[in-house]
C-alpha atoms as a printed R data frame, in Angstrom:
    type eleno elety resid chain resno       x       y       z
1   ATOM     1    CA   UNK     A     1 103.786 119.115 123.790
2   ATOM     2    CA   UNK     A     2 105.442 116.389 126.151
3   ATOM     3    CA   UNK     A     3 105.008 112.931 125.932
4   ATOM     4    CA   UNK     A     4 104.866 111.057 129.997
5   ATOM     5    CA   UNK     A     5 106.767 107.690 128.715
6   ATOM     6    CA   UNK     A     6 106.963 104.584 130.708
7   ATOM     7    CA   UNK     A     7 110.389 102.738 129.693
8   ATOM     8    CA   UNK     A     8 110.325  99.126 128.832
9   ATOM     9    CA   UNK     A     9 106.843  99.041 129.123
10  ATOM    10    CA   UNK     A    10 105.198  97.806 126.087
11  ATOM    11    CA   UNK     A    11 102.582 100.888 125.363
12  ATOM    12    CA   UNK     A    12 105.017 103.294 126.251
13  ATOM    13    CA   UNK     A    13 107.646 101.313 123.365
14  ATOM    14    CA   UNK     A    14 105.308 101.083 120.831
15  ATOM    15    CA   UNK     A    15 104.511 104.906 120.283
16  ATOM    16    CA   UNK     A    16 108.798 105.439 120.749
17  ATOM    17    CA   UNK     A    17 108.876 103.379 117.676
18  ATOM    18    CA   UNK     A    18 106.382 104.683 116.133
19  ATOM    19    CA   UNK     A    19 107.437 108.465 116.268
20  ATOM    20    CA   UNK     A    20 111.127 106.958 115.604
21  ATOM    21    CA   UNK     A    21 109.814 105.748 112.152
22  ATOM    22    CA   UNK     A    22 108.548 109.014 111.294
23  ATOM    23    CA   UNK     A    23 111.533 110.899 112.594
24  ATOM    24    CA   UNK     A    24 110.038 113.164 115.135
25  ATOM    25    CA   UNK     A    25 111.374 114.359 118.436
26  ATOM    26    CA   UNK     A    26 109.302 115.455 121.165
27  ATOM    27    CA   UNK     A    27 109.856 116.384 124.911
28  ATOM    28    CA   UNK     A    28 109.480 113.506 126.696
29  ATOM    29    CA   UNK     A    29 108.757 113.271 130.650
30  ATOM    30    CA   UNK     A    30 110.348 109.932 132.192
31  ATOM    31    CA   UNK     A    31 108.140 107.934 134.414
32  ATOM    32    CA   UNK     A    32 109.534 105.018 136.991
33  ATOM    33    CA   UNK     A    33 107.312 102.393 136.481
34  ATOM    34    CA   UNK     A    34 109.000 100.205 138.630
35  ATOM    35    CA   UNK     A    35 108.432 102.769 141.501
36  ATOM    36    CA   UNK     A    36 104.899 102.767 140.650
37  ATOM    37    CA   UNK     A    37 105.628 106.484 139.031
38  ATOM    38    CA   UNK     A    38 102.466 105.827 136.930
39  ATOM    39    CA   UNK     A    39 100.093 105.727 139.924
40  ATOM    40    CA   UNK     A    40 101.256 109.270 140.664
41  ATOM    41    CA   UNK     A    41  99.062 112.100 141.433
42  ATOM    42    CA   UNK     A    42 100.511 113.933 138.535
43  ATOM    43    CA   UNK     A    43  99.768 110.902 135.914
44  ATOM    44    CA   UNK     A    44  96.350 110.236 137.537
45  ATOM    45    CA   UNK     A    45  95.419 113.665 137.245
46  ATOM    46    CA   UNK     A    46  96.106 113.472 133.365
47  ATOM    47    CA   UNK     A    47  95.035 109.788 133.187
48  ATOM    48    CA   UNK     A    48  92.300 108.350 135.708
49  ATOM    49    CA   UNK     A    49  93.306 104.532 134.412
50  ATOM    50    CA   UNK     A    50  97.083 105.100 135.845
51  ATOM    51    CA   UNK     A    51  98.242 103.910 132.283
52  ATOM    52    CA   UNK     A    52 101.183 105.704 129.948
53  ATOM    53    CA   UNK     A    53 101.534 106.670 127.380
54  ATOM    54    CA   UNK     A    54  99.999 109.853 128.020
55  ATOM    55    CA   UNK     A    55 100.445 113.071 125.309
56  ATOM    56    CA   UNK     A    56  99.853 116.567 126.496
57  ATOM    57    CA   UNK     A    57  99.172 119.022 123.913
58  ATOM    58    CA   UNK     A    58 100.176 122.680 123.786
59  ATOM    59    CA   UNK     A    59  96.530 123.778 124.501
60  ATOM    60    CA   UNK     A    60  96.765 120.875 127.234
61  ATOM    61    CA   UNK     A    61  94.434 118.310 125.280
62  ATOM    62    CA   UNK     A    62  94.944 114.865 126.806
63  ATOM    63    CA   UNK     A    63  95.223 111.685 124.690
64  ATOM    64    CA   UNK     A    64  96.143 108.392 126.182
65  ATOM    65    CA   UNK     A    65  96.105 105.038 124.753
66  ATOM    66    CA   UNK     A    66  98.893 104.295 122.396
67  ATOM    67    CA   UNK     A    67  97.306 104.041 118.576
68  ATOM    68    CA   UNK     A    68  95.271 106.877 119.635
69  ATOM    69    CA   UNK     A    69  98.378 108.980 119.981
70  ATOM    70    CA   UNK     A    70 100.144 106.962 117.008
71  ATOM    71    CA   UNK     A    71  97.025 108.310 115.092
72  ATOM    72    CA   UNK     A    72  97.536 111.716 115.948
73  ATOM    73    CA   UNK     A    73 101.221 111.913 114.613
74  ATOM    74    CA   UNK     A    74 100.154 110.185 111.697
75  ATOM    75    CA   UNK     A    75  97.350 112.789 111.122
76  ATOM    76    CA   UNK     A    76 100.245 115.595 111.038
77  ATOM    77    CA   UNK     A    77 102.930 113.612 109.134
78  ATOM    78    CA   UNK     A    78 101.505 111.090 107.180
79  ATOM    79    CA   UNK     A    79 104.946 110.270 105.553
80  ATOM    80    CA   UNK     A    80 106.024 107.852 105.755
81  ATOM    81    CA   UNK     A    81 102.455 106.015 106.065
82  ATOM    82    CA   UNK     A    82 102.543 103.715 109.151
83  ATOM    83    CA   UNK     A    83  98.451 103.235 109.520
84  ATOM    84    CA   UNK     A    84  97.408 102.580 105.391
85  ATOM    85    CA   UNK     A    85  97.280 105.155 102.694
86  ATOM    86    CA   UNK     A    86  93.466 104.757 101.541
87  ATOM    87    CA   UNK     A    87  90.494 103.317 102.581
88  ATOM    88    CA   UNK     A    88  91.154  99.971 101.674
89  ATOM    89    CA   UNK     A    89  94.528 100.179 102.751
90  ATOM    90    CA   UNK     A    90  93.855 101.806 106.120
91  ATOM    91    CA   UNK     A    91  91.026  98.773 106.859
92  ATOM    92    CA   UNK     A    92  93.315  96.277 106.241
93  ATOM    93    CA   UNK     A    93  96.410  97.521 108.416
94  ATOM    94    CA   UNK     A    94  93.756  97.919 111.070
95  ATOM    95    CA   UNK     A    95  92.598  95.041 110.897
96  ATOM    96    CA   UNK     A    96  96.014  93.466 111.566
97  ATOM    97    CA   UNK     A    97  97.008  95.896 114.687
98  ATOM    98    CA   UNK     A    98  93.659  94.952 115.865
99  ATOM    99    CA   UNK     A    99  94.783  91.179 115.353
100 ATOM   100    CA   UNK     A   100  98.126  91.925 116.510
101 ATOM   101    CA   UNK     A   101  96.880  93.607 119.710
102 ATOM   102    CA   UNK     A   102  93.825  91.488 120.693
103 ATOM   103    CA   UNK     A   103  95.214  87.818 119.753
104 ATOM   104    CA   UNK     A   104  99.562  88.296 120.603
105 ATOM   105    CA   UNK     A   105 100.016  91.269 122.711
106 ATOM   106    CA   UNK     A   106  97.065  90.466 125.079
107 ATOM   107    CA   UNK     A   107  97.918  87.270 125.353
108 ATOM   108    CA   UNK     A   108 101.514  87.799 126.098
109 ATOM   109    CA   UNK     A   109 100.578  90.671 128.721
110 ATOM   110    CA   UNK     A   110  98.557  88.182 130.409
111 ATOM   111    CA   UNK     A   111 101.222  85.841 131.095
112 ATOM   112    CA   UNK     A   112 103.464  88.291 131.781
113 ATOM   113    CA   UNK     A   113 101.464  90.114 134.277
114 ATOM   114    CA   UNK     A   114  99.868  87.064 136.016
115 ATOM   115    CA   UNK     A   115 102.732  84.902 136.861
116 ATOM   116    CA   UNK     A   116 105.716  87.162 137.329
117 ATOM   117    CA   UNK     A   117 106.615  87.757 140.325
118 ATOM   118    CA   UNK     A   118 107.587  91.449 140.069
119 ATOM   119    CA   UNK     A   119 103.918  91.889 138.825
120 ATOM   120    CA   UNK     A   120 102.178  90.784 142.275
121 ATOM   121    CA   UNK     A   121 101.322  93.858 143.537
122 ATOM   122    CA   UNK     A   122 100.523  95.543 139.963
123 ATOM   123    CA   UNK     A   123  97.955  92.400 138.724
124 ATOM   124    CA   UNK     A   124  95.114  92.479 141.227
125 ATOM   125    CA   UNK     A   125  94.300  89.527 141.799
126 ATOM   126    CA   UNK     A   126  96.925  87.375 139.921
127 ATOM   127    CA   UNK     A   127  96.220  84.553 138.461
128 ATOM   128    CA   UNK     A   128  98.441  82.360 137.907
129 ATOM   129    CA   UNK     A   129  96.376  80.085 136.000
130 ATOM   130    CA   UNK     A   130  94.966  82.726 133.604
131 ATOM   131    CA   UNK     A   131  98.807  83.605 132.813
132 ATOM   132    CA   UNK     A   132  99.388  80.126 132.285
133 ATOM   133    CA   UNK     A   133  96.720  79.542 129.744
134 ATOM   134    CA   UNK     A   134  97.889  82.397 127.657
135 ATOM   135    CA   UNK     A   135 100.873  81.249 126.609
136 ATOM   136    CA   UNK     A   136  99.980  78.441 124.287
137 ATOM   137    CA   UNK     A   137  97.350  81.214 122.870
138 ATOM   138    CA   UNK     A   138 100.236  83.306 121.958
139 ATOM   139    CA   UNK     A   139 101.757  80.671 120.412
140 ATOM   140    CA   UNK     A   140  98.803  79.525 118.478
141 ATOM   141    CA   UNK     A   141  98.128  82.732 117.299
142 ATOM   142    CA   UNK     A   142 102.022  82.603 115.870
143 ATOM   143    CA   UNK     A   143 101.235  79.857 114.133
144 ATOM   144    CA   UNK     A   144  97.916  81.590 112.172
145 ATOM   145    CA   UNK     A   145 100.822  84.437 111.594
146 ATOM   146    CA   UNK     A   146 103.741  81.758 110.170
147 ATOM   147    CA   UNK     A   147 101.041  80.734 107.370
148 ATOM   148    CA   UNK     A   148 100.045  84.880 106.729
149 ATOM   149    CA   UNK     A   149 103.878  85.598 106.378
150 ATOM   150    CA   UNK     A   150 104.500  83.045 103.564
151 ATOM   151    CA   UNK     A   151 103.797  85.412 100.942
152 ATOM   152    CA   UNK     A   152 104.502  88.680 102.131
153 ATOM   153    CA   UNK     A   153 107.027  90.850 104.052
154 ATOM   154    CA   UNK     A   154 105.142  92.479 106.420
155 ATOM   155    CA   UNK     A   155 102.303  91.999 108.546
156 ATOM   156    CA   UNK     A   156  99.740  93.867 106.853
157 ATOM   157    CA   UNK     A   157 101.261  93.733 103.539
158 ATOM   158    CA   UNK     A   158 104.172  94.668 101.458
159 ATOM   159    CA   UNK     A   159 104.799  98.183 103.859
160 ATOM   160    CA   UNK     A   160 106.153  98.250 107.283
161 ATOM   161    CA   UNK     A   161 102.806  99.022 109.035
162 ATOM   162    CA   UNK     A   162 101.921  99.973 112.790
163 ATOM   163    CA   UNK     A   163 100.940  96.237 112.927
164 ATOM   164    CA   UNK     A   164 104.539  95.269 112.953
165 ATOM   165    CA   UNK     A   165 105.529  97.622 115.404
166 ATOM   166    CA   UNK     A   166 102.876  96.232 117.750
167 ATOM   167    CA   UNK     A   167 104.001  92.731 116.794
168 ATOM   168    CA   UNK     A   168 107.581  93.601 117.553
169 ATOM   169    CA   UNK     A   169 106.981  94.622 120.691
170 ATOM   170    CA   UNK     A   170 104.461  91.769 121.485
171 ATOM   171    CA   UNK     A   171 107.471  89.340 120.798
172 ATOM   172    CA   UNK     A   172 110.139  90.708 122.242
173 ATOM   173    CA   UNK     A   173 108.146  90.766 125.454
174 ATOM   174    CA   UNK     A   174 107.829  87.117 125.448
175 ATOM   175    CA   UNK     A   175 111.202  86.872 127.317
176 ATOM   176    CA   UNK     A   176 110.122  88.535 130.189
177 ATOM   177    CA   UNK     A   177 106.736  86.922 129.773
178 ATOM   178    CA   UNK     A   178 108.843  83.665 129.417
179 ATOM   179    CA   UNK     A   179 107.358  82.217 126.619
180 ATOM   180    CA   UNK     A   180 110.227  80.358 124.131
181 ATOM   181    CA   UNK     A   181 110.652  82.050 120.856
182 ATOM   182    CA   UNK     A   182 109.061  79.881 118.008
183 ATOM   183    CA   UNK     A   183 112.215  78.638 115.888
184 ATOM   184    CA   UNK     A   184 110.454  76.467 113.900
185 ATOM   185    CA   UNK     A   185 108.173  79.045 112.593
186 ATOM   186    CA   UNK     A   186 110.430  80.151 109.620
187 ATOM   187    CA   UNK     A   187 108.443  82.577 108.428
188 ATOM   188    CA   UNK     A   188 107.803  84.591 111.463
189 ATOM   189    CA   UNK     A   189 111.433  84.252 112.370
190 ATOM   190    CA   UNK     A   190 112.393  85.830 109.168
191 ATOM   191    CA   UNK     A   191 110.070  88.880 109.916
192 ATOM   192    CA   UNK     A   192 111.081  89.246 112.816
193 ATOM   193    CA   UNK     A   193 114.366  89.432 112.150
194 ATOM   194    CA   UNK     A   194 113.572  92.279 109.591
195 ATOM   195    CA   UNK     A   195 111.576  94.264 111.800
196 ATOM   196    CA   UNK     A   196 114.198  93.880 114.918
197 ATOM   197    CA   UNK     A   197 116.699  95.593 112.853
198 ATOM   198    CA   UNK     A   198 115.280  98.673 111.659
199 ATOM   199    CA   UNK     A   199 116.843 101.636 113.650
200 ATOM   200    CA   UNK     A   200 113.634 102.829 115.335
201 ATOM   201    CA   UNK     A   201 113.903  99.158 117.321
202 ATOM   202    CA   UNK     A   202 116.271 100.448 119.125
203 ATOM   203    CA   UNK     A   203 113.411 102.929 120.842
């Protein structure tokens, strides 16, 4: 089994994290982003889209996108639980990665990727306006997430969830992305400052 990682990348982090939480090692195969090492002909011949993570199995099963290989490790070691326990459980930290991914991540990726300059020849077109208006919907979605934090630890609950780990690496990619870090929201400060100092966020 080898895992094709991508770095500082925020796909690539997300599964280190996640497999760091459950305590498993795996061979790992380095990719240079930066030198567009992801647009190889090796990586395009295991993933079409040019995207990493990518997982190769022993029997040489494929399986890209991130959750979809954080679901497979969590299928063979469910301990400790990282996507829910039972149903309702499981529909309720998926709805939260889902709201994690689709309302903060996104949002930060697109300003990120549409008005850095390093991304220019990655973000075809770029749009600098499109990056622009994402910020203050990062924000505002940070805001919704201050007021959900008020009464609990975590993002989906009272457990450390994948939702956190896809909200960790949502916000600490606002520096690159060059959004300001929300002081005044107390609540997610507080979380964040939980979830920032586990060991696996070190991946």
């Amino acid at each position: 089994m080898k895992l094709y990682d991508g770095g500082k990348a925020p796909n690539p982090r997300r599964v280190r994290v996640f497999l760091a939480e459950k305590a498993i090692e795996i061979e790992t195969v380095p990719v240079d982003m930066g030198q567009m090492g992801h647009k190889s002909s090796e990586v395009t011949a295991l993933n079409p889209l040019q995207r990493l993570p990518v997982l190769v199995l022993d029997d040489d099963t494929v399986i890209t996108e991130s959750v979809a290989i954080c679901r497979y490790f969590e299928e063979l070691h469910p301990e400790p639980p990282l996507m829910g326990t039972d149903a309702r459980d499981k529909a309720i930290v998926e709805m939260w990665n889902r709201r994690m991914e689709l309302n903060f991540l996104a949002s930060v990726a697109a300003a990120f990727r549409h008005t850095h300059p390093a991304m220019k020849e990655w973000e075809v077109p770029q749009l600098a306006e499109w990056g622009e208006a994402n910020r203050p919907k990062a924000l505002s979605f940070l805001d919704l997430l201050d007021r959900e934090l008020a009464d609990r630890e975590f993002i989906a609950g009272d457990r450390y969830t994948i939702a956190d780990i896809t909200g960790l690496i949502a916000f600490d990619f606002m520096k690159p992305a060059r959004i300001e870090r929300p002081a005044h929201l107390t609540n997610v400060m507080r979380w964040y400052g939980t979830v920032s100092s586990r060991p696996s966020a070190l991946a």
